Amino acid sequence: MKRVNLKIKNAVPLFVLLFFCALNGYSKNDEKTKSASAVIERLIGSRVNEFELTISENKNQDKDWFEVEATTNLVKIKASNNTALCYASI
């Protein structure tokens, strides 16, 4: 797994897109990641089911971060927020 720090100015376009997404969810983590999942679904369609998205507490609140782990048929993305999740999926 690789940890990447993002600067806020690089994530602004994704943040604006996420701002307009509704925050309704299915379960505890799906509720937190539903807006990021919707953005990814608009980009890649039904293959969004191949992504496992998780939001973790941001220990360093000045920077966004994400970790990506890929297996044969699943991409696991763990990030500090929805913006970082979207950035990691690109």
mmCIF file of N, CA and C in Angstrom:
data_model
loop_
_atom_site.group_PDB
_atom_site.id
_atom_site.type_symbol
_atom_site.label_atom_id
_atom_site.label_comp_id
_atom_site.label_asym_id
_atom_site.label_seq_id
_atom_site.Cartn_x
_atom_site.Cartn_y
_atom_site.Cartn_z
ATOM 1 N N MET A 1 0.831 -1.176 0.000
ATOM 2 C CA MET A 1 0.000 0.000 0.000
ATOM 3 C C MET A 1 0.875 1.239 0.000
ATOM 4 N N LYS A 2 0.424 2.236 -0.708
ATOM 5 C CA LYS A 2 1.180 3.473 -0.826
ATOM 6 C C LYS A 2 0.341 4.630 -0.318
ATOM 7 N N ARG A 3 0.925 5.462 0.483
ATOM 8 C CA ARG A 3 0.225 6.630 1.028
ATOM 9 C C ARG A 3 0.660 7.863 0.234
ATOM 10 N N VAL A 4 -0.309 8.627 -0.206
ATOM 11 C CA VAL A 4 -0.033 9.809 -1.010
ATOM 12 C C VAL A 4 -0.696 11.012 -0.367
ATOM 13 N N ASN A 5 0.053 12.079 -0.226
ATOM 14 C CA ASN A 5 -0.509 13.327 0.300
ATOM 15 C C ASN A 5 -0.977 14.186 -0.857
ATOM 16 N N LEU A 6 -2.119 14.819 -0.694
ATOM 17 C CA LEU A 6 -2.678 15.685 -1.725
ATOM 18 C C LEU A 6 -2.698 17.110 -1.211
ATOM 19 N N LYS A 7 -2.525 18.035 -2.107
ATOM 20 C CA LYS A 7 -2.699 19.433 -1.742
ATOM 21 C C LYS A 7 -4.139 19.811 -2.022
ATOM 22 N N ILE A 8 -4.677 20.659 -1.222
ATOM 23 C CA ILE A 8 -6.075 21.070 -1.348
ATOM 24 C C ILE A 8 -6.358 21.644 -2.728
ATOM 25 N N LYS A 9 -5.470 22.448 -3.273
ATOM 26 C CA LYS A 9 -5.745 23.080 -4.559
ATOM 27 C C LYS A 9 -5.892 22.052 -5.681
ATOM 28 N N ASN A 10 -5.265 20.894 -5.576
ATOM 29 C CA ASN A 10 -5.400 19.847 -6.587
ATOM 30 C C ASN A 10 -6.740 19.133 -6.483
ATOM 31 N N ALA A 11 -7.367 19.189 -5.344
ATOM 32 C CA ALA A 11 -8.605 18.452 -5.119
ATOM 33 C C ALA A 11 -9.854 19.318 -5.246
ATOM 34 N N VAL A 12 -9.691 20.600 -5.542
ATOM 35 C CA VAL A 12 -10.835 21.508 -5.600
ATOM 36 C C VAL A 12 -11.888 21.068 -6.613
ATOM 37 N N PRO A 13 -11.526 20.692 -7.863
ATOM 38 C CA PRO A 13 -12.578 20.281 -8.808
ATOM 39 C C PRO A 13 -13.393 19.086 -8.310
ATOM 40 N N LEU A 14 -12.748 18.133 -7.696
ATOM 41 C CA LEU A 14 -13.485 16.987 -7.163
ATOM 42 C C LEU A 14 -14.352 17.383 -5.979
ATOM 43 N N PHE A 15 -13.855 18.299 -5.165
ATOM 44 C CA PHE A 15 -14.635 18.755 -4.024
ATOM 45 C C PHE A 15 -15.922 19.428 -4.494
ATOM 46 N N VAL A 16 -15.819 20.243 -5.524
ATOM 47 C CA VAL A 16 -17.004 20.926 -6.056
ATOM 48 C C VAL A 16 -18.016 19.893 -6.551
ATOM 49 N N LEU A 17 -17.531 18.867 -7.224
ATOM 50 C CA LEU A 17 -18.416 17.813 -7.715
ATOM 51 C C LEU A 17 -19.075 17.070 -6.560
ATOM 52 N N LEU A 18 -18.314 16.773 -5.526
ATOM 53 C CA LEU A 18 -18.856 16.065 -4.369
ATOM 54 C C LEU A 18 -19.834 16.926 -3.574
ATOM 55 N N PHE A 19 -19.624 18.227 -3.612
ATOM 56 C CA PHE A 19 -20.493 19.144 -2.877
ATOM 57 C C PHE A 19 -21.947 19.003 -3.309
ATOM 58 N N PHE A 20 -22.164 18.709 -4.583
ATOM 59 C CA PHE A 20 -23.516 18.618 -5.114
ATOM 60 C C PHE A 20 -24.131 17.224 -4.970
ATOM 61 N N CYS A 21 -23.396 16.290 -4.428
ATOM 62 C CA CYS A 21 -23.923 14.933 -4.240
ATOM 63 C C CYS A 21 -24.689 14.846 -2.911
ATOM 64 N N ALA A 22 -25.790 14.168 -2.924
ATOM 65 C CA ALA A 22 -26.562 13.959 -1.689
ATOM 66 C C ALA A 22 -25.864 12.930 -0.820
ATOM 67 N N LEU A 23 -26.024 13.064 0.491
ATOM 68 C CA LEU A 23 -25.383 12.142 1.420
ATOM 69 C C LEU A 23 -26.426 11.224 2.057
ATOM 70 N N ASN A 24 -26.925 10.274 1.295
ATOM 71 C CA ASN A 24 -27.806 9.236 1.813
ATOM 72 C C ASN A 24 -27.061 7.922 1.650
ATOM 73 N N GLY A 25 -27.216 6.994 2.597
ATOM 74 C CA GLY A 25 -26.438 5.776 2.517
ATOM 75 C C GLY A 25 -27.179 4.514 2.853
ATOM 76 N N TYR A 26 -26.491 3.418 2.658
ATOM 77 C CA TYR A 26 -27.071 2.098 2.890
ATOM 78 C C TYR A 26 -26.629 1.519 4.235
ATOM 79 N N SER A 27 -25.357 1.624 4.556
ATOM 80 C CA SER A 27 -24.861 1.112 5.831
ATOM 81 C C SER A 27 -23.864 2.102 6.397
ATOM 82 N N LYS A 28 -23.197 1.730 7.488
ATOM 83 C CA LYS A 28 -22.321 2.677 8.166
ATOM 84 C C LYS A 28 -21.249 3.272 7.255
ATOM 85 N N ASN A 29 -20.485 2.465 6.526
ATOM 86 C CA ASN A 29 -19.441 3.018 5.666
ATOM 87 C C ASN A 29 -19.991 3.425 4.303
ATOM 88 N N ASP A 30 -20.993 2.723 3.799
ATOM 89 C CA ASP A 30 -21.597 3.102 2.525
ATOM 90 C C ASP A 30 -22.190 4.504 2.612
ATOM 91 N N GLU A 31 -22.711 4.845 3.771
ATOM 92 C CA GLU A 31 -23.281 6.181 3.952
ATOM 93 C C GLU A 31 -22.208 7.242 3.797
ATOM 94 N N LYS A 32 -21.042 6.990 4.337
ATOM 95 C CA LYS A 32 -19.950 7.956 4.257
ATOM 96 C C LYS A 32 -19.373 8.049 2.850
ATOM 97 N N THR A 33 -19.390 6.951 2.101
ATOM 98 C CA THR A 33 -18.716 6.911 0.807
ATOM 99 C C THR A 33 -19.672 6.952 -0.382
ATOM 100 N N LYS A 34 -20.952 7.142 -0.135
ATOM 101 C CA LYS A 34 -21.926 7.092 -1.223
ATOM 102 C C LYS A 34 -21.663 8.159 -2.281
ATOM 103 N N SER A 35 -21.332 9.374 -1.875
ATOM 104 C CA SER A 35 -21.104 10.434 -2.855
ATOM 105 C C SER A 35 -19.870 10.147 -3.713
ATOM 106 N N ALA A 36 -18.804 9.636 -3.101
ATOM 107 C CA ALA A 36 -17.616 9.267 -3.883
ATOM 108 C C ALA A 36 -17.938 8.116 -4.829
ATOM 109 N N SER A 37 -18.705 7.162 -4.355
ATOM 110 C CA SER A 37 -19.110 6.037 -5.188
ATOM 111 C C SER A 37 -19.942 6.507 -6.377
ATOM 112 N N ALA A 38 -20.791 7.495 -6.182
ATOM 113 C CA ALA A 38 -21.615 8.036 -7.262
ATOM 114 C C ALA A 38 -20.754 8.720 -8.322
ATOM 115 N N VAL A 39 -19.738 9.444 -7.887
ATOM 116 C CA VAL A 39 -18.822 10.093 -8.828
ATOM 117 C C VAL A 39 -18.080 9.039 -9.639
ATOM 118 N N ILE A 40 -17.560 8.023 -8.961
ATOM 119 C CA ILE A 40 -16.827 6.956 -9.644
ATOM 120 C C ILE A 40 -17.754 6.216 -10.612
ATOM 121 N N GLU A 41 -18.992 5.985 -10.201
ATOM 122 C CA GLU A 41 -19.949 5.304 -11.080
ATOM 123 C C GLU A 41 -20.213 6.121 -12.346
ATOM 124 N N ARG A 42 -20.280 7.430 -12.229
ATOM 125 C CA ARG A 42 -20.473 8.268 -13.419
ATOM 126 C C ARG A 42 -19.275 8.176 -14.357
ATOM 127 N N LEU A 43 -18.102 7.928 -13.803
ATOM 128 C CA LEU A 43 -16.900 7.834 -14.633
ATOM 129 C C LEU A 43 -16.735 6.462 -15.285
ATOM 130 N N ILE A 44 -17.026 5.380 -14.539
ATOM 131 C CA ILE A 44 -16.729 4.040 -15.068
ATOM 132 C C ILE A 44 -17.931 3.115 -15.125
ATOM 133 N N GLY A 45 -19.103 3.595 -14.771
ATOM 134 C CA GLY A 45 -20.316 2.778 -14.893
ATOM 135 C C GLY A 45 -20.412 1.676 -13.854
ATOM 136 N N SER A 46 -20.899 0.521 -14.276
ATOM 137 C CA SER A 46 -21.185 -0.572 -13.344
ATOM 138 C C SER A 46 -19.931 -1.195 -12.726
ATOM 139 N N ARG A 47 -18.767 -0.866 -13.248
ATOM 140 C CA ARG A 47 -17.527 -1.403 -12.670
ATOM 141 C C ARG A 47 -17.237 -0.814 -11.286
ATOM 142 N N VAL A 48 -18.073 0.130 -10.856
ATOM 143 C CA VAL A 48 -17.927 0.701 -9.515
ATOM 144 C C VAL A 48 -18.022 -0.403 -8.458
ATOM 145 N N ASN A 49 -18.690 -1.498 -8.785
ATOM 146 C CA ASN A 49 -18.818 -2.624 -7.854
ATOM 147 C C ASN A 49 -17.484 -3.319 -7.594
ATOM 148 N N GLU A 50 -16.482 -3.015 -8.383
ATOM 149 C CA GLU A 50 -15.153 -3.592 -8.194
ATOM 150 C C GLU A 50 -14.295 -2.757 -7.238
ATOM 151 N N PHE A 51 -14.898 -1.716 -6.671
ATOM 152 C CA PHE A 51 -14.194 -0.840 -5.740
ATOM 153 C C PHE A 51 -14.752 -1.009 -4.335
ATOM 154 N N GLU A 52 -13.864 -1.102 -3.362
ATOM 155 C CA GLU A 52 -14.243 -1.104 -1.947
ATOM 156 C C GLU A 52 -13.702 0.189 -1.348
ATOM 157 N N LEU A 53 -14.597 1.081 -0.973
ATOM 158 C CA LEU A 53 -14.209 2.399 -0.487
ATOM 159 C C LEU A 53 -14.363 2.489 1.024
ATOM 160 N N THR A 54 -13.363 3.075 1.676
ATOM 161 C CA THR A 54 -13.383 3.230 3.124
ATOM 162 C C THR A 54 -12.839 4.607 3.489
ATOM 163 N N ILE A 55 -13.506 5.252 4.438
ATOM 164 C CA ILE A 55 -13.008 6.531 4.959
ATOM 165 C C ILE A 55 -12.488 6.292 6.370
ATOM 166 N N SER A 56 -11.251 6.733 6.610
ATOM 167 C CA SER A 56 -10.628 6.632 7.926
ATOM 168 C C SER A 56 -10.455 8.025 8.501
ATOM 169 N N GLU A 57 -10.282 8.077 9.814
ATOM 170 C CA GLU A 57 -10.023 9.368 10.446
ATOM 171 C C GLU A 57 -8.725 9.938 9.915
ATOM 172 N N ASN A 58 -8.753 11.237 9.676
ATOM 173 C CA ASN A 58 -7.578 11.932 9.181
ATOM 174 C C ASN A 58 -6.731 12.370 10.377
ATOM 175 N N LYS A 59 -5.611 11.693 10.587
ATOM 176 C CA LYS A 59 -4.770 12.019 11.738
ATOM 177 C C LYS A 59 -4.033 13.335 11.538
ATOM 178 N N ASN A 60 -3.646 13.621 10.305
ATOM 179 C CA ASN A 60 -3.007 14.891 9.982
ATOM 180 C C ASN A 60 -4.044 15.720 9.246
ATOM 181 N N GLN A 61 -4.743 16.581 9.936
ATOM 182 C CA GLN A 61 -5.895 17.271 9.378
ATOM 183 C C GLN A 61 -5.539 18.329 8.343
ATOM 184 N N ASP A 62 -4.267 18.613 8.139
ATOM 185 C CA ASP A 62 -3.864 19.592 7.143
ATOM 186 C C ASP A 62 -3.763 19.000 5.744
ATOM 187 N N LYS A 63 -3.694 17.673 5.634
ATOM 188 C CA LYS A 63 -3.471 17.042 4.339
ATOM 189 C C LYS A 63 -4.456 15.910 4.101
ATOM 190 N N ASP A 64 -4.890 15.785 2.850
ATOM 191 C CA ASP A 64 -5.683 14.637 2.449
ATOM 192 C C ASP A 64 -4.720 13.501 2.123
ATOM 193 N N TRP A 65 -5.182 12.267 2.245
ATOM 194 C CA TRP A 65 -4.338 11.113 1.932
ATOM 195 C C TRP A 65 -5.207 9.962 1.443
ATOM 196 N N PHE A 66 -4.578 9.005 0.769
ATOM 197 C CA PHE A 66 -5.263 7.781 0.381
ATOM 198 C C PHE A 66 -4.276 6.638 0.252
ATOM 199 N N GLU A 67 -4.799 5.428 0.376
ATOM 200 C CA GLU A 67 -4.040 4.200 0.172
ATOM 201 C C GLU A 67 -4.821 3.351 -0.815
ATOM 202 N N VAL A 68 -4.128 2.747 -1.767
ATOM 203 C CA VAL A 68 -4.777 1.908 -2.774
ATOM 204 C C VAL A 68 -4.162 0.523 -2.725
ATOM 205 N N GLU A 69 -5.019 -0.493 -2.723
ATOM 206 C CA GLU A 69 -4.585 -1.886 -2.777
ATOM 207 C C GLU A 69 -5.418 -2.567 -3.861
ATOM 208 N N ALA A 70 -4.748 -3.202 -4.809
ATOM 209 C CA ALA A 70 -5.457 -3.858 -5.910
ATOM 210 C C ALA A 70 -5.212 -5.360 -5.873
ATOM 211 N N THR A 71 -6.292 -6.110 -6.061
ATOM 212 C CA THR A 71 -6.201 -7.560 -6.205
ATOM 213 C C THR A 71 -6.729 -7.912 -7.595
ATOM 214 N N THR A 72 -6.930 -9.173 -7.856
ATOM 215 C CA THR A 72 -7.363 -9.610 -9.176
ATOM 216 C C THR A 72 -8.670 -8.962 -9.618
ATOM 217 N N ASN A 73 -9.646 -8.882 -8.736
ATOM 218 C CA ASN A 73 -10.944 -8.342 -9.146
ATOM 219 C C ASN A 73 -11.511 -7.306 -8.171
ATOM 220 N N LEU A 74 -10.658 -6.687 -7.364
ATOM 221 C CA LEU A 74 -11.127 -5.702 -6.402
ATOM 222 C C LEU A 74 -10.054 -4.637 -6.169
ATOM 223 N N VAL A 75 -10.493 -3.389 -6.139
ATOM 224 C CA VAL A 75 -9.612 -2.269 -5.805
ATOM 225 C C VAL A 75 -10.088 -1.715 -4.480
ATOM 226 N N LYS A 76 -9.228 -1.770 -3.466
ATOM 227 C CA LYS A 76 -9.566 -1.252 -2.144
ATOM 228 C C LYS A 76 -8.913 0.109 -1.994
ATOM 229 N N ILE A 77 -9.751 1.109 -1.700
ATOM 230 C CA ILE A 77 -9.241 2.466 -1.496
ATOM 231 C C ILE A 77 -9.647 2.923 -0.103
ATOM 232 N N LYS A 78 -8.658 3.313 0.669
ATOM 233 C CA LYS A 78 -8.871 3.853 2.010
ATOM 234 C C LYS A 78 -8.366 5.287 1.959
ATOM 235 N N ALA A 79 -9.182 6.244 2.424
ATOM 236 C CA ALA A 79 -8.800 7.648 2.307
ATOM 237 C C ALA A 79 -9.301 8.468 3.479
ATOM 238 N N SER A 80 -8.842 9.712 3.528
ATOM 239 C CA SER A 80 -9.213 10.610 4.610
ATOM 240 C C SER A 80 -10.601 11.214 4.414
ATOM 241 N N ASN A 81 -11.074 11.285 3.165
ATOM 242 C CA ASN A 81 -12.390 11.857 2.881
ATOM 243 C C ASN A 81 -12.830 11.469 1.469
ATOM 244 N N ASN A 82 -14.037 11.902 1.077
ATOM 245 C CA ASN A 82 -14.581 11.556 -0.233
ATOM 246 C C ASN A 82 -13.773 12.157 -1.376
ATOM 247 N N THR A 83 -13.250 13.332 -1.204
ATOM 248 C CA THR A 83 -12.437 13.957 -2.254
ATOM 249 C C THR A 83 -11.210 13.117 -2.541
ATOM 250 N N ALA A 84 -10.537 12.664 -1.507
ATOM 251 C CA ALA A 84 -9.355 11.817 -1.683
ATOM 252 C C ALA A 84 -9.723 10.471 -2.302
ATOM 253 N N LEU A 85 -10.900 9.921 -1.946
ATOM 254 C CA LEU A 85 -11.364 8.682 -2.573
ATOM 255 C C LEU A 85 -11.505 8.853 -4.080
ATOM 256 N N CYS A 86 -12.120 9.935 -4.490
ATOM 257 C CA CYS A 86 -12.301 10.200 -5.929
ATOM 258 C C CYS A 86 -10.959 10.407 -6.615
ATOM 259 N N TYR A 87 -10.078 11.155 -5.989
ATOM 260 C CA TYR A 87 -8.768 11.405 -6.574
ATOM 261 C C TYR A 87 -8.000 10.090 -6.743
ATOM 262 N N ALA A 88 -8.112 9.200 -5.785
ATOM 263 C CA ALA A 88 -7.409 7.916 -5.847
ATOM 264 C C ALA A 88 -7.952 7.011 -6.937
ATOM 265 N N SER A 89 -9.212 7.162 -7.272
ATOM 266 C CA SER A 89 -9.826 6.267 -8.246
ATOM 267 C C SER A 89 -9.505 6.645 -9.688
ATOM 268 N N ILE A 90 -8.942 7.822 -9.894
ATOM 269 C CA ILE A 90 -8.638 8.269 -11.260
ATOM 270 C C ILE A 90 -7.400 7.572 -11.765
#
